GROMACS .gro file of N, CA and C in nm:
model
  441
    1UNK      N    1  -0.421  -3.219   0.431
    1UNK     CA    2  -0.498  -3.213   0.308
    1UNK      C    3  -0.402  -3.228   0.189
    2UNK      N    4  -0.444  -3.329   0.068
    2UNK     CA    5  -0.359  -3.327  -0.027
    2UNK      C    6  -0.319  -3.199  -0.130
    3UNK      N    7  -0.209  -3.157  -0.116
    3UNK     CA    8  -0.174  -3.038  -0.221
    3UNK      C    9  -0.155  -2.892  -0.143
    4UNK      N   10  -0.192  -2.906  -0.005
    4UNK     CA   11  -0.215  -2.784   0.034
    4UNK      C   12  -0.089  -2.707   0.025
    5UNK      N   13   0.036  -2.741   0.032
    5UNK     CA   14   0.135  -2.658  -0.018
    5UNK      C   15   0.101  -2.596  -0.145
    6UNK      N   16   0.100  -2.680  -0.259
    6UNK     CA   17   0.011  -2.626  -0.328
    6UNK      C   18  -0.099  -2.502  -0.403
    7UNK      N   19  -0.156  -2.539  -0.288
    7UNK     CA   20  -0.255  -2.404  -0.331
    7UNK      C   21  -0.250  -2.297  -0.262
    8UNK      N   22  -0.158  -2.330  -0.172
    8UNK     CA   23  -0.076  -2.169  -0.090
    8UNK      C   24  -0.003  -2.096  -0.200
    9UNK      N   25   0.064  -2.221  -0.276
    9UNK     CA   26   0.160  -2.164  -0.399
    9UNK      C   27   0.071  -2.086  -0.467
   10UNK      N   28  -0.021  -2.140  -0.490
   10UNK     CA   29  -0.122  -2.095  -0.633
   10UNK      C   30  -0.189  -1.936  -0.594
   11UNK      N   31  -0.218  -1.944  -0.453
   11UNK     CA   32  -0.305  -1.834  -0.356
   11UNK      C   33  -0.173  -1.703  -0.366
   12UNK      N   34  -0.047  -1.759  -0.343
   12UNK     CA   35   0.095  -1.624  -0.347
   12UNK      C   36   0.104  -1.589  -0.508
   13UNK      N   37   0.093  -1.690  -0.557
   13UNK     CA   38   0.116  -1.630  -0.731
   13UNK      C   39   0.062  -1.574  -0.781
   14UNK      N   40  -0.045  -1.577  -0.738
   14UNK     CA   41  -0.195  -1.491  -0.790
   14UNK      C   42  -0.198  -1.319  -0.712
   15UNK      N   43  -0.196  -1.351  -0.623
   15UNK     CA   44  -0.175  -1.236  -0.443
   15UNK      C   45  -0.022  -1.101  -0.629
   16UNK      N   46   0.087  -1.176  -0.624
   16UNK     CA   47   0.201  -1.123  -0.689
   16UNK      C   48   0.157  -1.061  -0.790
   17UNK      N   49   0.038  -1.127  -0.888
   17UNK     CA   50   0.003  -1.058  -1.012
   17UNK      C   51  -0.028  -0.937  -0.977
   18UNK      N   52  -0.047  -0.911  -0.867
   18UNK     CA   53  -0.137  -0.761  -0.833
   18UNK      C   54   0.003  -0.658  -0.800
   19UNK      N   55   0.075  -0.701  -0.738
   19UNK     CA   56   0.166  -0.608  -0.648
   19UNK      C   57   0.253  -0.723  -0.565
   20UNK      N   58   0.390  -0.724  -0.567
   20UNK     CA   59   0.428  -0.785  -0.505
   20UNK      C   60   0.445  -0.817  -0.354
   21UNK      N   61   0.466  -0.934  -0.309
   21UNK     CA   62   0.445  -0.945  -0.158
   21UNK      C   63   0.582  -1.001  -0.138
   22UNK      N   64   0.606  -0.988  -0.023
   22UNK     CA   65   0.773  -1.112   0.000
   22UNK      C   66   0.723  -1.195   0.096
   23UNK      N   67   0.802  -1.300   0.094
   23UNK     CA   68   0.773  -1.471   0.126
   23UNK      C   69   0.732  -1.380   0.292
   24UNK      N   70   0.863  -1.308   0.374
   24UNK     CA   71   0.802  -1.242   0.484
   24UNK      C   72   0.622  -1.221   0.489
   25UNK      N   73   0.637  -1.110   0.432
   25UNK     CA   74   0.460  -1.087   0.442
   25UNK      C   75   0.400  -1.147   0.401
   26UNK      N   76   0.386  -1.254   0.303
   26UNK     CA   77   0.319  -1.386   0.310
   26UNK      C   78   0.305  -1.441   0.430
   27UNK      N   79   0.379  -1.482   0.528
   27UNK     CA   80   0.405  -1.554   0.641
   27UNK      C   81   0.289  -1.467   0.736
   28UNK      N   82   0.313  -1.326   0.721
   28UNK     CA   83   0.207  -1.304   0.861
   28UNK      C   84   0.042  -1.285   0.786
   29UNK      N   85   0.042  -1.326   0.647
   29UNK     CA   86  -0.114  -1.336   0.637
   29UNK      C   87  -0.124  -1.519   0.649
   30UNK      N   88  -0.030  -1.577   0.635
   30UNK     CA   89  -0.057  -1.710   0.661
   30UNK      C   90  -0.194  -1.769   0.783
   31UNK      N   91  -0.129  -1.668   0.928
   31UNK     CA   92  -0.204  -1.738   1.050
   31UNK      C   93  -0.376  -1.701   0.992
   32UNK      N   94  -0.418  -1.640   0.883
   32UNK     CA   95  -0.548  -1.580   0.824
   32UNK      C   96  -0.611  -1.639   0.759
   33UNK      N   97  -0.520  -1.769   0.705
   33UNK     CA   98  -0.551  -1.866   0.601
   33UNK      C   99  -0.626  -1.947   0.600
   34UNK      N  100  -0.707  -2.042   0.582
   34UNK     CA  101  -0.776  -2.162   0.607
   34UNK      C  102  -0.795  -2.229   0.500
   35UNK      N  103  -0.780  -2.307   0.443
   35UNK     CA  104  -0.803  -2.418   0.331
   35UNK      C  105  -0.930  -2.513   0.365
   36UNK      N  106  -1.005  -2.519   0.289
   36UNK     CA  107  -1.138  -2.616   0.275
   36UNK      C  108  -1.171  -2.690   0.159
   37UNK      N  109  -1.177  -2.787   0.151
   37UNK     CA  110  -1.247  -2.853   0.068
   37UNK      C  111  -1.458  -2.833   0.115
   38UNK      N  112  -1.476  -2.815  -0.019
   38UNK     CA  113  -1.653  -2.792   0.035
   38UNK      C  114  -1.709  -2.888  -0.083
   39UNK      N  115  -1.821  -2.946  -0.078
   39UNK     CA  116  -1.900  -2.999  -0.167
   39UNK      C  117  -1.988  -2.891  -0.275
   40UNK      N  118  -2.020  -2.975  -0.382
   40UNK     CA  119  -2.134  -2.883  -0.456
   40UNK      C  120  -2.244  -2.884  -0.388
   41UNK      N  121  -2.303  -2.709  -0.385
   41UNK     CA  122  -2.440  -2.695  -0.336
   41UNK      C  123  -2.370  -2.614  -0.168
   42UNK      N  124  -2.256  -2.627  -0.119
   42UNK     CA  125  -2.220  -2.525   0.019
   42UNK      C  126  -2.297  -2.368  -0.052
   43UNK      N  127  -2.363  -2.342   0.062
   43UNK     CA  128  -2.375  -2.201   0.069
   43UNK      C  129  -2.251  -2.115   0.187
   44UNK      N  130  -2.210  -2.068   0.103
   44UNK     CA  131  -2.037  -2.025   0.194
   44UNK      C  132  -2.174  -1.872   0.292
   45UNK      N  133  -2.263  -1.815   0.187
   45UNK     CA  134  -2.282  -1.678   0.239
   45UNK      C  135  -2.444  -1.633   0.219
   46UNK      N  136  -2.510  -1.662   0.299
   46UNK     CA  137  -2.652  -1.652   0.306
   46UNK      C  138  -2.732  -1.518   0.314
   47UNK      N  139  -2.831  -1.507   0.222
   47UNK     CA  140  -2.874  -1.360   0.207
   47UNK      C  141  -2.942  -1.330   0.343
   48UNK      N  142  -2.934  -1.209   0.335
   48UNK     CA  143  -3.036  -1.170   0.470
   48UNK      C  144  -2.937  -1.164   0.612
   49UNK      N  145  -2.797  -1.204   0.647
   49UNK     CA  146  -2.729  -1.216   0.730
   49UNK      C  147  -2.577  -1.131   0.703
   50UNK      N  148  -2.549  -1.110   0.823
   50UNK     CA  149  -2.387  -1.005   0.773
   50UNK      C  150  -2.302  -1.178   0.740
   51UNK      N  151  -2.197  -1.076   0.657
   51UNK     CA  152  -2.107  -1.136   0.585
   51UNK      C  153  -2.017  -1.269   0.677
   52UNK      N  154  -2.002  -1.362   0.665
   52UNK     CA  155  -1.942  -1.452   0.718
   52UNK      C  156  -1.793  -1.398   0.784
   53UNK      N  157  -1.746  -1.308   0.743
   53UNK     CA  158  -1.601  -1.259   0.811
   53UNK      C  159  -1.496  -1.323   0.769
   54UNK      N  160  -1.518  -1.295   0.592
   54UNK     CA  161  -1.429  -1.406   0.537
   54UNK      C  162  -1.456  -1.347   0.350
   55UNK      N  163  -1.291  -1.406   0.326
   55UNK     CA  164  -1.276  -1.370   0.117
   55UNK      C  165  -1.274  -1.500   0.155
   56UNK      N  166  -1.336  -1.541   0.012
   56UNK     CA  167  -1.323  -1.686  -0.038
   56UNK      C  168  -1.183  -1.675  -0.171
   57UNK      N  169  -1.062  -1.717  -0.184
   57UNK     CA  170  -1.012  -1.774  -0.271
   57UNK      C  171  -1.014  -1.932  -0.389
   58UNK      N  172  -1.061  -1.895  -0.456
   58UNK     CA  173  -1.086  -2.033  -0.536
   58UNK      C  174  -0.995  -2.065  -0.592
   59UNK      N  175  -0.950  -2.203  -0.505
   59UNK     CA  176  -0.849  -2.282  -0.591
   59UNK      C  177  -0.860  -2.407  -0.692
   60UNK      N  178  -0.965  -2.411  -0.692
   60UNK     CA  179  -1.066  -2.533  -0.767
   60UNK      C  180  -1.171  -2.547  -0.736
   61UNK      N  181  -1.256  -2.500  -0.877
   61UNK     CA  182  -1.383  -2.505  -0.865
   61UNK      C  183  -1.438  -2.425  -0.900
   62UNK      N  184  -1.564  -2.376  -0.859
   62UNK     CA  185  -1.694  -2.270  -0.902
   62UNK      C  186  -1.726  -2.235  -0.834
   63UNK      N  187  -1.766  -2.092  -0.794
   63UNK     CA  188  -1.853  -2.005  -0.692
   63UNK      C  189  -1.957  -1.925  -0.790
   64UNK      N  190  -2.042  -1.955  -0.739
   64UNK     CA  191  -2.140  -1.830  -0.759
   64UNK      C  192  -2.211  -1.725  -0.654
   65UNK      N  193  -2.200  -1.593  -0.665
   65UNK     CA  194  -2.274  -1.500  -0.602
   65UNK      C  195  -2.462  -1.499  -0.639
   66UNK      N  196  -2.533  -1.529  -0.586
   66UNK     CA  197  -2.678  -1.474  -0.635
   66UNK      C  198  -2.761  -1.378  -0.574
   67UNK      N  199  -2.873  -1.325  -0.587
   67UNK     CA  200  -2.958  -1.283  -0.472
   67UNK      C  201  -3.090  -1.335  -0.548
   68UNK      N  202  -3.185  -1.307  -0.444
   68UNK     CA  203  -3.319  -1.378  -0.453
   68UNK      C  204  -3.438  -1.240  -0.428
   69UNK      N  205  -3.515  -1.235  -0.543
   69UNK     CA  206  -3.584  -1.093  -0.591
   69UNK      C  207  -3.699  -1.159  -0.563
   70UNK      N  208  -3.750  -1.060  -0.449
   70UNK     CA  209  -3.894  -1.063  -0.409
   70UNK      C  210  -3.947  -1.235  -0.358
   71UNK      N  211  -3.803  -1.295  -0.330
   71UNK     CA  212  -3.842  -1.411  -0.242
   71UNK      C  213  -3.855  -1.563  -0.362
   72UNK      N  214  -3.836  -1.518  -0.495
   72UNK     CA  215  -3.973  -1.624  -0.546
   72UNK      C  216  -3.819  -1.627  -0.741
   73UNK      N  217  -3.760  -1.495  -0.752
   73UNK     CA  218  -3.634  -1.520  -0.877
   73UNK      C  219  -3.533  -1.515  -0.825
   74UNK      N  220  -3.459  -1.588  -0.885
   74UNK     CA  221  -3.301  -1.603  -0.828
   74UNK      C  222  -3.202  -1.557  -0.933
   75UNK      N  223  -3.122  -1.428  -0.906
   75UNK     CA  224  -3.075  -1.377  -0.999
   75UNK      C  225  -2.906  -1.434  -0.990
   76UNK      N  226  -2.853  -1.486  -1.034
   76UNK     CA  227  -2.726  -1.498  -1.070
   76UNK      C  228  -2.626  -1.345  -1.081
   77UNK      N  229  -2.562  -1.334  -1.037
   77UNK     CA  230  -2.490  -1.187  -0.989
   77UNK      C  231  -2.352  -1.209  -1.100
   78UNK      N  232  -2.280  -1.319  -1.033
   78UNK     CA  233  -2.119  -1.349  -1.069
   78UNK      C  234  -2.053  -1.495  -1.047
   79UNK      N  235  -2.014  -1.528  -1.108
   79UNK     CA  236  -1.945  -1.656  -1.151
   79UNK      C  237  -1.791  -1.609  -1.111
   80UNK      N  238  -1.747  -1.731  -0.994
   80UNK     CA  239  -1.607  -1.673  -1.002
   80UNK      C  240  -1.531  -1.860  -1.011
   81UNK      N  241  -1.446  -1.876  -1.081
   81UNK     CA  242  -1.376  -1.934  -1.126
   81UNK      C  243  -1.210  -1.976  -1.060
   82UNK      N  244  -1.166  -2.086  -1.090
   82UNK     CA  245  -1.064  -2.058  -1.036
   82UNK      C  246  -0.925  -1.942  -0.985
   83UNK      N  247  -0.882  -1.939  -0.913
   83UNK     CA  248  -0.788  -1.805  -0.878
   83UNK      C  249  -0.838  -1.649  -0.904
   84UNK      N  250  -1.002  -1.660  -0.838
   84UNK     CA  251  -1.057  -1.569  -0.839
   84UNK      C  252  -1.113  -1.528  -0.672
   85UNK      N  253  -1.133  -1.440  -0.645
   85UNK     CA  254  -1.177  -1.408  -0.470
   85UNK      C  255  -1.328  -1.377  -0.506
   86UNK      N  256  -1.350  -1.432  -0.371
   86UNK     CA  257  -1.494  -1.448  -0.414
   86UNK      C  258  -1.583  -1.326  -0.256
   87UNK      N  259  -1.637  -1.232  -0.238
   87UNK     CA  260  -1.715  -1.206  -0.098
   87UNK      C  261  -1.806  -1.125  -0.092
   88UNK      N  262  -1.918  -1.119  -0.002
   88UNK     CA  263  -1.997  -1.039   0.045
   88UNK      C  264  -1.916  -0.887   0.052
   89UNK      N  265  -1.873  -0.832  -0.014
   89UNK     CA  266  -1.782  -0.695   0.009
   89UNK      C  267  -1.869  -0.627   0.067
   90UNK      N  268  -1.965  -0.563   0.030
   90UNK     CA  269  -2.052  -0.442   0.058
   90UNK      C  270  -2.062  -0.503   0.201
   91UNK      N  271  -2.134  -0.616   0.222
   91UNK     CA  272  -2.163  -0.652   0.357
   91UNK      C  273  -2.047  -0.657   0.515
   92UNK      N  274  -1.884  -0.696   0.398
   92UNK     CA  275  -1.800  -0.699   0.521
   92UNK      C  276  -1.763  -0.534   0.539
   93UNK      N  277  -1.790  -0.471   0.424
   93UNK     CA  278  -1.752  -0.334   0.499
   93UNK      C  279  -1.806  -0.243   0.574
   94UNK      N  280  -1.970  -0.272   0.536
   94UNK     CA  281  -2.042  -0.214   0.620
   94UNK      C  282  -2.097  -0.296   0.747
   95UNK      N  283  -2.058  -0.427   0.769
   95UNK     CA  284  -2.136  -0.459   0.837
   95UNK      C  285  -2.289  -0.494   0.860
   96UNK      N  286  -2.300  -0.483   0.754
   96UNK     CA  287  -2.504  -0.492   0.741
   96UNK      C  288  -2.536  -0.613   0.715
   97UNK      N  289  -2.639  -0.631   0.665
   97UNK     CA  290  -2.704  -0.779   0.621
   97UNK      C  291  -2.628  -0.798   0.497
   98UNK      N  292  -2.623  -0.893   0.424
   98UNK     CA  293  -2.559  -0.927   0.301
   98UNK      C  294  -2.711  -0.949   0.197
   99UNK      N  295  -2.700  -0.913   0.090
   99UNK     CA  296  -2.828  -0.932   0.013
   99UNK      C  297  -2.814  -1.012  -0.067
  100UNK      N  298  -2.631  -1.102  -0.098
  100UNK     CA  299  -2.581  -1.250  -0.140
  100UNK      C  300  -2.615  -1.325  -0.104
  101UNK      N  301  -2.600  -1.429  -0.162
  101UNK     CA  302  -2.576  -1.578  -0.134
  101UNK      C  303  -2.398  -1.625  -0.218
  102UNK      N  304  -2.370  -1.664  -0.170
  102UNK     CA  305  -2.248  -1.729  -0.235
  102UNK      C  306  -2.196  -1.879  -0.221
  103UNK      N  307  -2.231  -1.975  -0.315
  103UNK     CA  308  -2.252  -2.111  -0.330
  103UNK      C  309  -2.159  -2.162  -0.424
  104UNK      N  310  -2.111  -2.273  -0.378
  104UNK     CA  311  -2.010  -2.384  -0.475
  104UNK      C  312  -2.091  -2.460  -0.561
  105UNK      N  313  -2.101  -2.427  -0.669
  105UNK     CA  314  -2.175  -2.503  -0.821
  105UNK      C  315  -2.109  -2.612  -0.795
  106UNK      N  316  -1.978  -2.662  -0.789
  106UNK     CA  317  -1.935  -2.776  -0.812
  106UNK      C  318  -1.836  -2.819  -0.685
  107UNK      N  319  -1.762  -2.952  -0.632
  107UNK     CA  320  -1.685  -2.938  -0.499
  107UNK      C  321  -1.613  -2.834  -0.521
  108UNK      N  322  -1.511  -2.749  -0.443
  108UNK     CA  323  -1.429  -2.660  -0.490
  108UNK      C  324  -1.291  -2.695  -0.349
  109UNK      N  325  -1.179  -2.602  -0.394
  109UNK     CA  326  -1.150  -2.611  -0.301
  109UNK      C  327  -1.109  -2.439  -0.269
  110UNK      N  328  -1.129  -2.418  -0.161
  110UNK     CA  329  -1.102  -2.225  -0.153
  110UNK      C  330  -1.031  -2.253  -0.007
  111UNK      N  331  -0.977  -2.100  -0.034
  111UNK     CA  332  -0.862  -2.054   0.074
  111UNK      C  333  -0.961  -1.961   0.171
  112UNK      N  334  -1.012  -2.004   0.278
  112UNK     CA  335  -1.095  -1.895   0.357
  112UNK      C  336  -0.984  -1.776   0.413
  113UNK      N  337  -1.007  -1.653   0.341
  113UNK     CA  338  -0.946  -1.543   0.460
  113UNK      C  339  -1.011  -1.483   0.524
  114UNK      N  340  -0.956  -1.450   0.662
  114UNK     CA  341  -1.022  -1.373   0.789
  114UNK      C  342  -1.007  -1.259   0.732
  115UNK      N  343  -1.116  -1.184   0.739
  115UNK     CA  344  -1.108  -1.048   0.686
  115UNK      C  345  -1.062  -0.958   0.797
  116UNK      N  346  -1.104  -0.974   0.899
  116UNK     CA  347  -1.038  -0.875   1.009
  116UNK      C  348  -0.879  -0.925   1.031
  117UNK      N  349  -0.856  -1.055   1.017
  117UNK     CA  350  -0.686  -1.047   0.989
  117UNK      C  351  -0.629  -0.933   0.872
  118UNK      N  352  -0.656  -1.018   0.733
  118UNK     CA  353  -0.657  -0.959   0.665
  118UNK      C  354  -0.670  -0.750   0.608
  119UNK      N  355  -0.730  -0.685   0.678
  119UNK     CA  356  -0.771  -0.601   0.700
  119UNK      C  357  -0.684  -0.529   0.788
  120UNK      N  358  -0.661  -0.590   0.898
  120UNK     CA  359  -0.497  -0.544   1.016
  120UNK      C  360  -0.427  -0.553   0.923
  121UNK      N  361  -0.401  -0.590   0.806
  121UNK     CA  362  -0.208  -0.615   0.711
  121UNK      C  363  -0.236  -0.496   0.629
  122UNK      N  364  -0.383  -0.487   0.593
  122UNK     CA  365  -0.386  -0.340   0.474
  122UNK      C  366  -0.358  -0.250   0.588
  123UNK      N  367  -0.423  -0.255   0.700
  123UNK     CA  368  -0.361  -0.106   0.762
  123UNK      C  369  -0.227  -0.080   0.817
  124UNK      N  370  -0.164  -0.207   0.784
  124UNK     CA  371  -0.038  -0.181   0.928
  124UNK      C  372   0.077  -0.230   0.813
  125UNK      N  373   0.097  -0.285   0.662
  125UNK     CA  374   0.193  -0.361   0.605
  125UNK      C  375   0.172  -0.265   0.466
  126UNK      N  376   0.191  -0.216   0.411
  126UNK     CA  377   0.208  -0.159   0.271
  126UNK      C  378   0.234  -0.258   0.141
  127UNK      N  379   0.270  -0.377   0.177
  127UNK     CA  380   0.275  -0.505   0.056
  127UNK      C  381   0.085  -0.537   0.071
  128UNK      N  382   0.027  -0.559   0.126
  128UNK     CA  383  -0.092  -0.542   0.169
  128UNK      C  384  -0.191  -0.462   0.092
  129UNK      N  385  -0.142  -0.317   0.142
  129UNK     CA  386  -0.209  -0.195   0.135
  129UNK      C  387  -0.242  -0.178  -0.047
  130UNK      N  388  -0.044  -0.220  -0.116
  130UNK     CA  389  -0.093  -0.196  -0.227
  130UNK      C  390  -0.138  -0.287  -0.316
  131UNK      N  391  -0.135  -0.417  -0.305
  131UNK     CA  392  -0.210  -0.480  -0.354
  131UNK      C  393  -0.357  -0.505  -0.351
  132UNK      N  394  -0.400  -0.424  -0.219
  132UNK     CA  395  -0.545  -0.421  -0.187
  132UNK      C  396  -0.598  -0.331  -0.356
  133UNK      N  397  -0.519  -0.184  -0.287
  133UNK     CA  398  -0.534  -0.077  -0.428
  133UNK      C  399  -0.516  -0.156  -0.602
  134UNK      N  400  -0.426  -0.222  -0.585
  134UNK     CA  401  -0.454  -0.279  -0.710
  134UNK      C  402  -0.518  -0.381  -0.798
  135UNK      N  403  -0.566  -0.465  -0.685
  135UNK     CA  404  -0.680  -0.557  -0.713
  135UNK      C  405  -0.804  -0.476  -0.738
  136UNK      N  406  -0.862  -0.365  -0.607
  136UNK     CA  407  -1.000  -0.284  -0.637
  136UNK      C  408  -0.981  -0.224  -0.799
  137UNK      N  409  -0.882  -0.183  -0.818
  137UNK     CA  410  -0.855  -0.065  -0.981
  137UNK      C  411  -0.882  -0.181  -1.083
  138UNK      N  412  -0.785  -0.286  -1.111
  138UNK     CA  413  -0.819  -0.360  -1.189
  138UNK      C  414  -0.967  -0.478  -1.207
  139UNK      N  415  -0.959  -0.509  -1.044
  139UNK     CA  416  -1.126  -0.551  -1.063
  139UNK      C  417  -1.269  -0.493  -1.055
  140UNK      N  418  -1.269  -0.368  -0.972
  140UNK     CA  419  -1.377  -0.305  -0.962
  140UNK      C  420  -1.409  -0.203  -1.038
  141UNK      N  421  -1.257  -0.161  -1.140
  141UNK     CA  422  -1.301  -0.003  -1.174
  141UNK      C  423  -1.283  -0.055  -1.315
  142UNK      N  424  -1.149  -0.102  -1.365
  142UNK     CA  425  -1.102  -0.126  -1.517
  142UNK      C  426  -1.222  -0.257  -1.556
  143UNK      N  427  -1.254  -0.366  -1.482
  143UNK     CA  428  -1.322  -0.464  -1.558
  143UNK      C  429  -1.452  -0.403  -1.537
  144UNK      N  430  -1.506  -0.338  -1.440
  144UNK     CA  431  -1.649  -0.333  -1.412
  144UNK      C  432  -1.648  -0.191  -1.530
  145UNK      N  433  -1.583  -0.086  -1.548
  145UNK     CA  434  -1.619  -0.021  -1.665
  145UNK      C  435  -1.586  -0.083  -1.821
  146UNK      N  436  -1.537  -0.181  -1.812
  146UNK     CA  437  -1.553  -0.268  -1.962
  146UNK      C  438  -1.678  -0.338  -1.954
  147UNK      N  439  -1.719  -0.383  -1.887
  147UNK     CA  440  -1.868  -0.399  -1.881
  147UNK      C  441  -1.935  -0.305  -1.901
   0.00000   0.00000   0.00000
């Protein structure tokens, strides 16, 4: 694929803003990685079904999260943008149905991670662990209470 060095680069630089990782522990989330090119209109994550078993990283392009109220409105949730992670969270942690949809507005290109890879490095690697902690603080707690 063209660039994919690339957007591994782009996927570690971003991963660093949070907490640093070394090129090492980069390497063992590597085998977790997957690169896709998708068209506009992929539904990566369909309501009503558990979570695909997977973060979406956006390396170009548009994602949107929605859900669909009472079958018939379609509510727009979140817009995620380049070098943003995109997933069913509630759904991969609990395991339940997902009440998302998560769709590429435009082609994109995203980094699929295995969450159960992924998930073995927070419990077993501490470069991992704390960047997990510092992505949730800054995205779930500091931006979602500025909202």
């Amino acid at each position: 694929m063209e660039n994919e060095a690339r957007y591994y680069e782009q996927f570690y630089e971003i991963l660093n803003r949070y907490s640093p990782i070394s090129d090492d522990a980069f390497e063992l989330l590597k085998p977790h990685l997957k690169l896709k090119c998708i068209p506009k209109g992929t539904l990566l994550q369909d309501n009503y079904t558990p979570a695909a078993h997977a973060i979406y990283f956006i390396c170009k392009g548009l994602l949107r999260t929605y859900y669909l109220h009472e079958q018939s409105t379609i509510y727009t949730k979140n817009l995620f943008m380049e070098n943003y992670f995109s997933a069913s969270v509630v759904s991969l942690l609990s395991g339940e149905n997902s009440y998302l949809c998560i769709q590429a507005l435009e082609p994109s290109t995203i980094i699929e991670i295995n969450y159960e890879g992924y998930r073995h490095l927070i419990d077993t690697h501490d470069a991992f662990k704390n960047f997990y902690i510092r992505y949730l603080e800054q995205n779930w707690i500091i931006e979602k209470e500025k909202k």
